[in-house]
Coordinates of C-alpha atoms and ligand atoms in Angstrom, one line a residue:
M30 CA -0.2 0.1 -0.1
K31 CA 1.1 3.4 -0.8
V32 CA 0.4 6.7 1.2
L33 CA 1.4 10.2 -0.1
Y34 CA 0.9 12.2 3.0
A35 CA 0.2 16.1 2.1
V36 CA 0.8 18.7 4.7
S37 CA 1.5 22.3 5.1
E38 CA 4.4 21.9 8.1
A39 CA 5.9 18.8 9.6
K40 CA 8.7 18.5 12.4
P41 CA 11.6 18.5 12.4
F42 CA 11.5 20.8 9.3
I43 CA 9.3 23.2 10.5
A44 CA 6.5 23.6 12.8
S45 CA 3.7 26.0 14.2
G46 CA 1.7 23.7 15.9
G47 CA 0.4 20.2 16.7
L48 CA 0.0 19.5 12.9
A49 CA 3.6 19.2 12.7
D50 CA 4.0 17.4 15.5
V51 CA 1.7 14.6 13.9
A52 CA 3.1 15.0 10.1
G53 CA 6.5 14.4 11.5
S54 CA 5.4 11.1 13.8
L55 CA 2.5 9.5 11.7
P56 CA 4.3 8.9 8.4
V57 CA 7.4 7.4 10.6
A58 CA 4.9 5.3 12.4
L59 CA 3.2 4.0 9.0
R60 CA 6.3 2.9 7.6
R61 CA 7.7 0.9 10.8
R62 CA 4.5 -0.7 9.9
L63 CA 5.4 -1.5 6.4
I64 CA 3.2 0.9 4.5
G65 CA 5.1 2.7 2.0
C66 CA 4.3 6.4 3.2
R67 CA 5.9 9.1 1.7
L68 CA 5.4 13.0 2.5
V69 CA 5.1 16.4 0.5
M70 CA 5.1 19.5 2.1
P71 CA 6.3 23.2 0.8
M72 CA 10.2 24.1 0.5
Y73 CA 10.1 27.3 3.3
E74 CA 12.8 29.9 3.4
G75 CA 12.6 29.0 7.4
I76 CA 13.7 25.0 7.1
P77 CA 17.1 24.6 8.4
E78 CA 20.0 24.9 6.2
E79 CA 21.0 21.7 7.7
Y80 CA 18.1 19.7 5.8
K81 CA 18.5 22.0 2.6
N82 CA 21.9 20.8 2.3
E83 CA 21.0 17.4 2.5
M84 CA 18.1 17.4 -0.3
R85 CA 18.4 16.2 -3.8
F86 CA 17.1 17.7 -6.7
I87 CA 14.7 15.6 -8.6
T88 CA 13.3 17.8 -11.6
H89 CA 11.4 20.7 -11.9
I90 CA 8.1 21.1 -13.9
T91 CA 5.3 23.7 -14.6
V92 CA 2.2 23.7 -12.6
P93 CA -1.1 25.3 -13.2
V94 CA -2.7 27.7 -11.0
A95 CA -5.7 29.1 -12.5
W96 CA -4.7 30.8 -15.7
R97 CA -0.8 31.2 -14.4
R98 CA 1.8 28.6 -15.3
Q99 CA 4.4 28.4 -12.3
Y100 CA 7.7 26.8 -11.7
C101 CA 7.7 24.0 -9.4
G102 CA 11.2 22.4 -8.2
I103 CA 10.8 18.9 -6.4
F104 CA 13.4 18.1 -4.1
E105 CA 13.4 14.8 -1.9
L106 CA 15.1 13.8 1.4
K107 CA 15.0 10.7 3.5
Y108 CA 14.1 11.5 7.0
Q109 CA 13.5 8.6 9.7
G110 CA 13.3 6.1 6.6
V111 CA 10.4 8.4 5.3
I112 CA 11.1 9.9 1.9
C113 CA 10.1 13.6 2.2
Y114 CA 9.2 15.9 -1.2
F115 CA 9.7 19.3 -1.0
I116 CA 7.6 21.8 -3.4
D117 CA 9.9 24.6 -4.5
N118 CA 9.0 28.0 -5.7
Q119 CA 10.7 31.1 -4.6
Y120 CA 7.8 33.3 -5.4
Y121 CA 5.4 31.3 -3.3
F122 CA 7.5 30.2 -0.3
K123 CA 10.8 32.2 0.0
R124 CA 9.3 34.4 2.6
Q125 CA 9.1 34.7 6.2
G126 CA 6.8 32.7 8.1
I127 CA 4.8 29.9 6.9
Y128 CA 1.1 31.4 6.8
G129 CA -0.4 35.0 7.2
H130 CA 0.3 36.2 3.6
Y131 CA -2.5 38.6 1.5
D132 CA -1.9 35.6 -1.1
D133 CA -2.0 32.4 1.3
A134 CA -5.2 31.1 -1.3
E135 CA -3.1 31.2 -4.1
R136 CA 0.1 29.7 -2.5
F137 CA -1.8 26.8 -1.0
A138 CA -3.8 26.5 -4.5
F139 CA -0.5 26.0 -6.1
F140 CA 1.2 23.7 -3.6
S141 CA -2.1 21.4 -3.6
R142 CA -2.0 21.6 -7.5
A143 CA 1.7 20.6 -7.4
V144 CA 1.3 17.3 -5.3
L145 CA -1.0 16.0 -7.8
E146 CA 1.1 17.2 -11.0
M147 CA 4.3 15.8 -9.6
I148 CA 3.2 12.1 -9.3
P149 CA 4.0 11.2 -12.8
Y150 CA 7.8 12.4 -11.6
I151 CA 8.5 10.3 -8.8
D152 CA 8.6 6.5 -8.6
F153 CA 5.7 6.2 -6.5
K154 CA 2.3 6.2 -7.4
P155 CA -0.2 6.4 -4.2
D156 CA -3.2 4.5 -3.8
V157 CA -4.3 7.2 -1.2
I158 CA -3.5 10.9 -0.7
H159 CA -3.9 12.0 2.8
C160 CA -4.4 15.4 3.0
N161 CA -5.0 17.5 6.2
D162 CA -6.4 21.3 7.2
W163 CA -7.3 23.7 4.6
Q164 CA -3.8 24.2 3.1
T165 CA -4.4 21.0 1.6
A166 CA -8.0 20.7 1.0
L167 CA -8.0 21.4 -2.3
V168 CA -5.9 18.0 -3.4
P169 CA -9.3 16.1 -3.4
V170 CA -11.4 18.6 -5.3
Y171 CA -8.8 18.8 -8.2
Y172 CA -8.5 15.4 -8.0
S173 CA -11.8 14.5 -8.4
K174 CA -12.4 17.3 -11.2
Y175 CA -9.3 17.0 -13.1
Y176 CA -7.0 14.2 -12.4
A177 CA -9.3 10.9 -11.6
T178 CA -9.9 9.8 -15.5
R179 CA -6.2 10.9 -16.2
E180 CA -3.7 7.8 -17.3
G181 CA -1.6 7.2 -14.5
F182 CA -4.0 8.9 -11.9
E183 CA -6.6 6.1 -11.8
N184 CA -8.2 4.7 -8.8
I185 CA -6.5 7.1 -5.9
K186 CA -8.3 7.5 -3.0
T187 CA -8.4 10.8 -0.8
V188 CA -8.4 11.0 3.0
F189 CA -8.6 14.4 4.6
T190 CA -7.9 15.3 8.0
I191 CA -9.3 18.4 10.1
H192 CA -7.0 18.9 12.6
N193 CA -8.5 22.0 13.7
I194 CA -12.0 23.3 11.8
Q195 CA -12.0 27.0 13.0
Y196 CA -9.1 27.3 10.2
Q197 CA -11.2 26.8 6.9
G198 CA -9.3 28.9 4.2
K199 CA -12.2 31.0 3.6
Y200 CA -12.2 33.6 0.5
G201 CA -14.0 35.8 -1.4
R202 CA -16.2 34.3 -4.3
E203 CA -13.7 35.8 -7.0
I204 CA -11.0 33.4 -6.1
L205 CA -13.1 30.8 -7.5
G206 CA -12.0 31.2 -11.1
D207 CA -8.9 33.1 -11.0
V208 CA -6.9 31.6 -8.0
A209 CA -8.7 28.2 -7.6
G210 CA -9.0 27.6 -11.2
F211 CA -12.7 26.1 -10.9
S212 CA -15.7 26.8 -13.3
E213 CA -18.8 28.6 -12.0
D214 CA -20.4 25.4 -12.4
D215 CA -18.3 24.0 -9.4
V216 CA -19.2 26.9 -7.1
S217 CA -21.7 24.5 -5.4
L218 CA -18.6 22.1 -4.1
L219 CA -16.7 25.2 -2.4
E220 CA -19.2 27.9 -1.4
N221 CA -20.5 28.0 1.8
D222 CA -21.9 30.9 3.6
G223 CA -21.3 32.8 0.5
C224 CA -17.6 32.4 0.5
I225 CA -15.1 30.2 -1.1
N226 CA -14.2 27.6 1.9
F227 CA -11.5 25.3 1.0
M228 CA -12.2 22.8 3.8
K229 CA -15.9 22.6 2.6
G230 CA -14.4 21.6 -1.2
A231 CA -12.1 18.6 0.7
I232 CA -15.4 17.6 2.8
E233 CA -17.5 17.1 -0.1
C234 CA -14.9 15.6 -2.3
S235 CA -12.6 13.3 -0.6
N236 CA -13.8 9.8 0.0
V237 CA -13.2 9.8 3.8
V238 CA -12.9 12.9 6.3
T239 CA -11.1 12.0 9.4
T240 CA -10.7 14.1 12.6
V241 CA -8.2 13.8 15.5
S242 CA -10.2 12.5 18.2
P243 CA -13.6 10.4 18.3
S244 CA -15.1 13.0 20.7
Y245 CA -14.2 16.0 18.1
A246 CA -15.7 13.6 15.3
Q247 CA -19.1 14.1 17.3
E248 CA -18.6 17.4 18.2
I249 CA -18.0 19.3 14.8
L250 CA -21.7 17.7 14.0
N251 CA -22.9 20.7 16.3
P252 CA -23.1 24.4 15.4
W253 CA -21.3 25.2 18.7
Y254 CA -18.0 24.0 17.3
A255 CA -18.2 23.8 13.7
Y256 CA -17.8 27.3 12.5
G257 CA -20.4 27.4 10.1
L258 CA -19.8 23.9 8.7
D259 CA -21.9 21.8 10.7
S260 CA -24.8 21.4 7.8
I261 CA -22.2 20.0 5.3
L262 CA -20.8 17.8 8.0
N263 CA -24.1 16.0 9.2
A264 CA -25.0 15.9 5.2
R265 CA -21.6 13.6 5.0
K266 CA -21.6 12.0 8.1
Y267 CA -21.1 8.6 6.8
K268 CA -17.5 9.3 5.7
I269 CA -16.4 11.0 9.3
H270 CA -13.9 8.9 11.4
G271 CA -12.4 10.3 14.5
I272 CA -8.9 8.8 15.1
L273 CA -6.7 9.9 18.3
N274 CA -3.4 11.4 17.7
G275 CA -0.2 9.6 19.3
I276 CA 2.9 11.4 20.2
D277 CA 6.5 10.6 19.0
T278 CA 7.3 8.8 22.6
V279 CA 11.2 8.5 21.2
S280 CA 11.8 12.7 21.1
N281 CA 9.5 13.4 24.2
D282 CA 10.9 11.1 26.6
P283 CA 11.6 12.4 30.1
A284 CA 14.2 9.6 30.3
T285 CA 16.6 10.7 27.3
D286 CA 15.1 14.7 27.0
K287 CA 18.2 16.8 27.0
A288 CA 16.3 19.9 27.5
L289 CA 15.7 18.6 31.2
P290 CA 18.5 19.2 33.9
A291 CA 17.6 15.7 35.2
N292 CA 16.2 12.7 33.5
F293 CA 13.5 10.4 35.2
D294 CA 11.1 7.4 34.2
V295 CA 8.1 6.0 36.1
N296 CA 10.8 3.6 38.2
H297 CA 13.2 6.1 38.7
I298 CA 11.4 9.3 39.9
E299 CA 14.0 11.2 41.8
G300 CA 15.1 13.4 38.6
K301 CA 11.5 14.7 38.6
A302 CA 12.1 16.7 42.1
K303 CA 15.4 17.9 40.6
C304 CA 13.6 19.5 37.7
K305 CA 11.0 20.7 39.8
A306 CA 13.6 23.0 41.9
A307 CA 15.1 23.7 39.0
L308 CA 12.4 25.4 37.1
Q309 CA 11.4 27.1 40.4
K310 CA 14.2 28.8 40.4
E311 CA 14.5 29.5 36.6
M312 CA 11.0 31.2 36.9
G313 CA 12.1 32.9 39.9
L314 CA 9.8 31.3 42.1
P315 CA 10.6 29.9 45.8
V316 CA 12.3 26.7 45.5
R317 CA 9.9 24.6 47.7
A318 CA 9.3 20.7 47.1
D319 CA 5.9 20.3 49.2
V320 CA 3.9 23.3 47.2
P321 CA 2.2 21.9 44.0
L322 CA 3.1 23.5 41.0
I323 CA 0.9 24.0 38.3
G324 CA 2.1 24.3 34.4
V325 CA 0.7 25.9 31.6
V326 CA 1.9 25.6 27.8
S327 CA -0.2 26.9 25.5
R328 CA -0.8 29.5 22.7
L329 CA -2.8 32.3 24.3
V330 CA -5.9 32.5 22.6
S331 CA -9.4 31.8 23.8
H332 CA -10.3 28.7 22.8
K333 CA -7.7 27.1 25.0
G334 CA -10.0 28.4 27.9
F335 CA -8.1 31.4 28.9
D336 CA -11.2 33.1 29.7
L337 CA -12.0 30.8 32.6
I338 CA -8.2 31.3 34.0
K339 CA -8.6 35.2 34.0
C340 CA -12.0 35.1 35.4
V341 CA -11.0 33.1 38.7
L342 CA -7.2 33.4 38.9
D343 CA -7.1 35.9 41.9
E344 CA -9.1 33.2 43.7
M345 CA -6.8 30.5 42.7
L346 CA -3.8 31.9 43.6
S347 CA -4.8 33.9 47.1
D348 CA -7.0 30.8 48.3
S349 CA -4.3 28.0 47.8
D350 CA -0.7 27.6 49.0
V351 CA -0.3 26.9 45.0
Q352 CA 2.6 28.0 42.1
M353 CA 1.7 28.3 38.6
V354 CA 4.4 28.7 35.7
V355 CA 2.8 29.7 32.3
L356 CA 4.4 29.8 28.7
G357 CA 2.8 31.1 25.8
S358 CA 2.3 33.8 23.3
G359 CA -0.7 34.5 21.5
E360 CA -3.7 37.3 21.8
W361 CA -2.4 40.5 23.6
Q362 CA -5.4 40.4 26.2
Y363 CA -4.2 37.8 27.7
E364 CA -0.3 38.3 27.3
S365 CA -0.7 41.6 29.4
F366 CA -3.3 39.8 31.7
F367 CA -0.6 37.2 32.8
S368 CA 2.3 39.8 33.0
E369 CA 0.3 42.3 35.0
A370 CA -0.8 39.4 37.4
A371 CA 2.6 37.5 37.9
Q372 CA 3.7 41.2 39.2
R373 CA 1.0 41.2 41.6
Y374 CA 1.7 37.3 42.7
P375 CA 5.7 37.4 42.7
D376 CA 6.0 34.1 44.6
K377 CA 3.2 32.2 43.0
L378 CA 3.0 32.9 39.5
A379 CA 5.5 33.0 37.0
V380 CA 4.8 33.7 33.2
K381 CA 7.0 34.0 30.4
L382 CA 5.6 34.7 26.9
G383 CA 7.2 33.0 23.6
F384 CA 7.3 29.7 22.1
I385 CA 10.4 28.1 23.6
P386 CA 10.3 24.3 23.3
A387 CA 13.2 23.7 25.6
L388 CA 11.2 25.2 28.3
A389 CA 8.0 23.6 27.5
S390 CA 9.9 20.5 28.1
R391 CA 11.3 21.7 31.4
I392 CA 7.8 22.8 32.4
Y393 CA 6.1 19.1 31.5
G394 CA 9.4 18.0 33.6
G395 CA 9.2 20.3 36.7
S396 CA 5.4 20.9 36.9
D397 CA 2.9 18.6 39.5
M398 CA 0.0 19.4 37.5
F399 CA -0.7 20.6 33.8
L400 CA -3.8 22.6 33.3
M401 CA -5.4 22.8 29.6
P402 CA -9.2 24.0 30.1
S403 CA -10.0 24.2 26.7
K404 CA -13.2 25.2 25.1
S405 CA -12.8 23.1 22.1
E406 CA -9.5 20.7 21.4
P407 CA -9.8 19.0 18.6
C408 CA -6.8 16.4 20.1
G409 CA -4.1 18.2 22.1
L410 CA -1.1 17.0 22.0
S411 CA 0.2 19.0 25.3
Q412 CA -1.8 16.6 27.8
M413 CA 0.1 13.6 26.5
F414 CA 3.2 15.2 26.8
A415 CA 2.3 16.3 30.6
L416 CA 1.3 12.4 31.0
R417 CA 4.3 11.2 30.0
Y418 CA 6.4 13.9 31.8
G419 CA 4.5 13.0 35.0
S420 CA 2.6 16.0 35.1
V421 CA -1.1 15.1 36.3
P422 CA -3.5 17.2 33.8
I423 CA -6.3 19.0 34.9
V424 CA -8.7 19.4 31.6
R425 CA -12.1 20.3 30.5
A426 CA -14.0 17.6 29.0
T427 CA -13.8 17.9 25.2
G428 CA -12.3 16.5 22.0
G429 CA -9.2 14.7 22.6
L430 CA -8.9 15.7 26.0
K431 CA -12.0 13.7 27.0
D432 CA -10.6 10.9 24.9
S433 CA -7.5 10.5 26.6
V434 CA -7.9 12.2 30.2
T435 CA -10.2 10.6 32.6
D436 CA -11.1 11.7 36.0
S437 CA -9.2 9.9 39.3
G438 CA -12.2 10.9 41.4
I439 CA -14.1 8.1 39.9
L440 CA -13.6 4.8 41.4
G441 CA -10.0 5.7 42.2
E442 CA -8.9 5.4 38.9
G443 CA -8.1 7.4 35.9
N444 CA -5.2 9.6 35.1
G445 CA -6.2 13.2 35.7
F446 CA -8.6 15.7 37.0
V447 CA -11.7 16.5 34.5
F448 CA -14.6 19.2 34.5
E449 CA -17.6 19.0 32.1
D450 CA -19.2 22.5 31.5
Y451 CA -17.0 25.3 30.1
N452 CA -17.4 27.5 33.5
A453 CA -15.1 29.3 35.6
H454 CA -16.0 27.8 38.8
E455 CA -16.1 24.3 37.8
M456 CA -12.6 24.8 36.8
L457 CA -11.7 26.2 39.9
H458 CA -13.4 23.5 41.8
T459 CA -11.4 20.9 39.8
V460 CA -8.2 22.5 40.5
R461 CA -9.1 22.6 43.8
R462 CA -9.5 19.2 43.8
A463 CA -6.3 18.5 42.4
I464 CA -4.3 20.5 44.8
D465 CA -6.2 18.6 47.8
G466 CA -5.1 15.2 46.1
Y467 CA -1.5 16.6 46.0
A468 CA -1.7 17.1 49.7
D469 CA -2.0 13.1 50.0
R470 CA 1.5 12.3 49.0
D471 CA 1.2 8.1 48.6
G472 CA -1.9 8.8 47.0
W473 CA -0.4 11.4 44.5
A474 CA 2.7 9.4 43.8
I475 CA -0.2 6.3 42.7
L476 CA -1.8 8.6 40.2
R477 CA 1.2 10.1 38.9
R478 CA 2.5 6.7 37.9
R479 CA -0.8 5.8 36.6
A480 CA -0.8 8.9 34.7
M481 CA 3.0 7.9 33.5
E482 CA 1.9 4.6 32.5
C483 CA -0.5 5.7 30.1
D484 CA 0.7 4.9 26.2
F485 CA 0.1 7.5 23.5
S486 CA 2.6 6.2 21.2
W487 CA 1.5 5.9 17.7
G488 CA 0.8 2.2 17.6
R489 CA -3.0 1.9 17.8
S490 CA -4.0 4.9 16.2
A491 CA -1.4 4.3 13.4
N492 CA -3.1 0.9 12.7
E493 CA -6.5 2.5 12.6
Y494 CA -5.3 4.6 9.7
I495 CA -3.7 1.4 8.0
K496 CA -7.2 -0.1 8.5
L497 CA -9.3 2.8 6.8
Y498 CA -7.0 3.1 4.3
K499 CA -7.4 -0.7 3.6
Q500 CA -11.1 -0.5 3.8
L501 CA -11.1 2.4 0.8
I502 CA -8.8 0.8 -1.5
K503 CA -10.7 -2.5 -1.3
G504 CA -14.1 -0.7 -1.5
Ligands
GLC29 C1 -4.3 21.4 15.9 C2 -5.6 21.0 16.8 C3 -5.3 20.5 18.4 C4 -4.5 18.9 17.6 C5 -3.1 19.3 16.5 C6 -2.6 18.2 15.8 O1 -3.3 22.2 16.1 O2 -6.1 22.3 17.5 O3 -5.9 20.1 19.1 O4 -4.0 18.1 18.7 O5 -3.9 20.0 15.3 O6 -3.9 17.4 15.2

C-alpha cells in the first residue's frame, strides 16, 4: 500500500503547531508498519540549512494555478526512513513565516495542484493521498475534477483530516476562477455562507474525512463547534471518522530529554524533584518541594480556555498554597493579563511569553499538574506530553482531552482531573480537587504513576489509519 501524506508543516523541518508533530511522526509510524508512506510539503525559506543541504533535486515541472503557469522544483530528502518531497517555488515560499500572507489562497492552491502534478515524476503512484487541514484541502477537489480519469492517476483515494475546524481557508467568491481555477459550475462544491471555503471542498470531494479524536468527530456536527460547517458535515456524516493522535515517544521522553536538568522515568522518579526545583529557580519562584506547581504551555488564545483562567486566577492563587508557571504567546489581552498578574503574585505566578520548546519540556518535567481548560480541543498533544512527564492533567471534557484524560475521582482510577462545563468555577473547583489530592503524598505518587504509564505512542492510532486505508482501497 502506498500513501502520500500532503501537509503544510512537519517536524523537524518547520512547525507552527500540533499539525507539525503529527506530520513528523505518523508517516514514520506507518512506515514502521510496512506501509509505503511518503510526505510532501512546501520548501519554505525557514527550513534549516542542515536539511536543505541534504536535499536532492529531482526535477522541475510547470504547475497550473488557474490561468498561471508556475515553476515547481521537486526536492527529496529521507528522514527516519520516510522519503519527503519538498515543493519549491521561491515566489510563493521564500518568505518570512509559514502562513498569514495576503495571497495564502494562491500559495496553497499552487501547493495542492503541485502535489498532484508531481506524481508522474516520482517513482511512487499512491493508492491514497492523505491531506491535512485547509492548506491541502483543494487536493481532493482537483483530483475529482481534473485527475480522476487521467492516465496514471486512476483509482487514487483521498483522505482529508481536520486538525482544527476553526481554520477553513475562507475567501471571497472572486478566487473561484482566478486563483483556484474552477468554473462557475463547480461553485456548489466550494461555496459556504457566500464564501469560497477550501475545507468545504475537501469534505465534499474526499473519500473519507477524519478528525483527530472520536469526540471531536461528534462535536463538529454541532454548530457550537463547527464554525459554520455543521450542515455540510451532517450531510456527509457517513464518511467521518475520529482517530486519536499519538505522540512521538522517542523525542518526547523524560528519560532522555536533553532539555531537562535531570532525567527520570516511572521507576526512577527522583529526577522529577530536581526538575521541579530547577524550574522554580529558573522562573524566579520560591524553591519548595511541598507546594503543588501547576504548568500551562499553550498558545494564549481564547479557545484554549483562558477566559476561565482570567476569571478565577485571583481566587485560585490567593486561596491556596500553590504555584503556577505559564509559557505561551498569542492574544494581547491574555499576554498583558498574565504579565500583570505575575507582578501581583511574584511568589506564586511566573509567566514567560514566547514559544520556547526547551522550556516547554522543562515545564512538563518540573510541574506537578498541567492545566488545559480548552473550550474546544480537536485532539491536544500537550496533555499527552504532560502525562508522559508525570504532570497530572486538569482538563475540560472536550475533544481529544475527553478521549485521553479520565477523572481520578471516579473509582480511584483515571489519570487526571476533568470538568464538564465551560464554567470558571467548575474549573476552579477541579483545580482545588487536584491541590487537595496533592496533599495526600502517597495517593499522588500512585496517580502520577498511572499518568506516566499511559501509552499514547502511535501504535494503536497508526493501525486504525491503516485499517481505514485498506477499507478504502478495497471498497
Ligand atoms: C491542531 C489542534 C490540536 C491537535 C493538533 C494535531 O493544532 O488544535 O488539538 O492536537 O492540531 O492534530
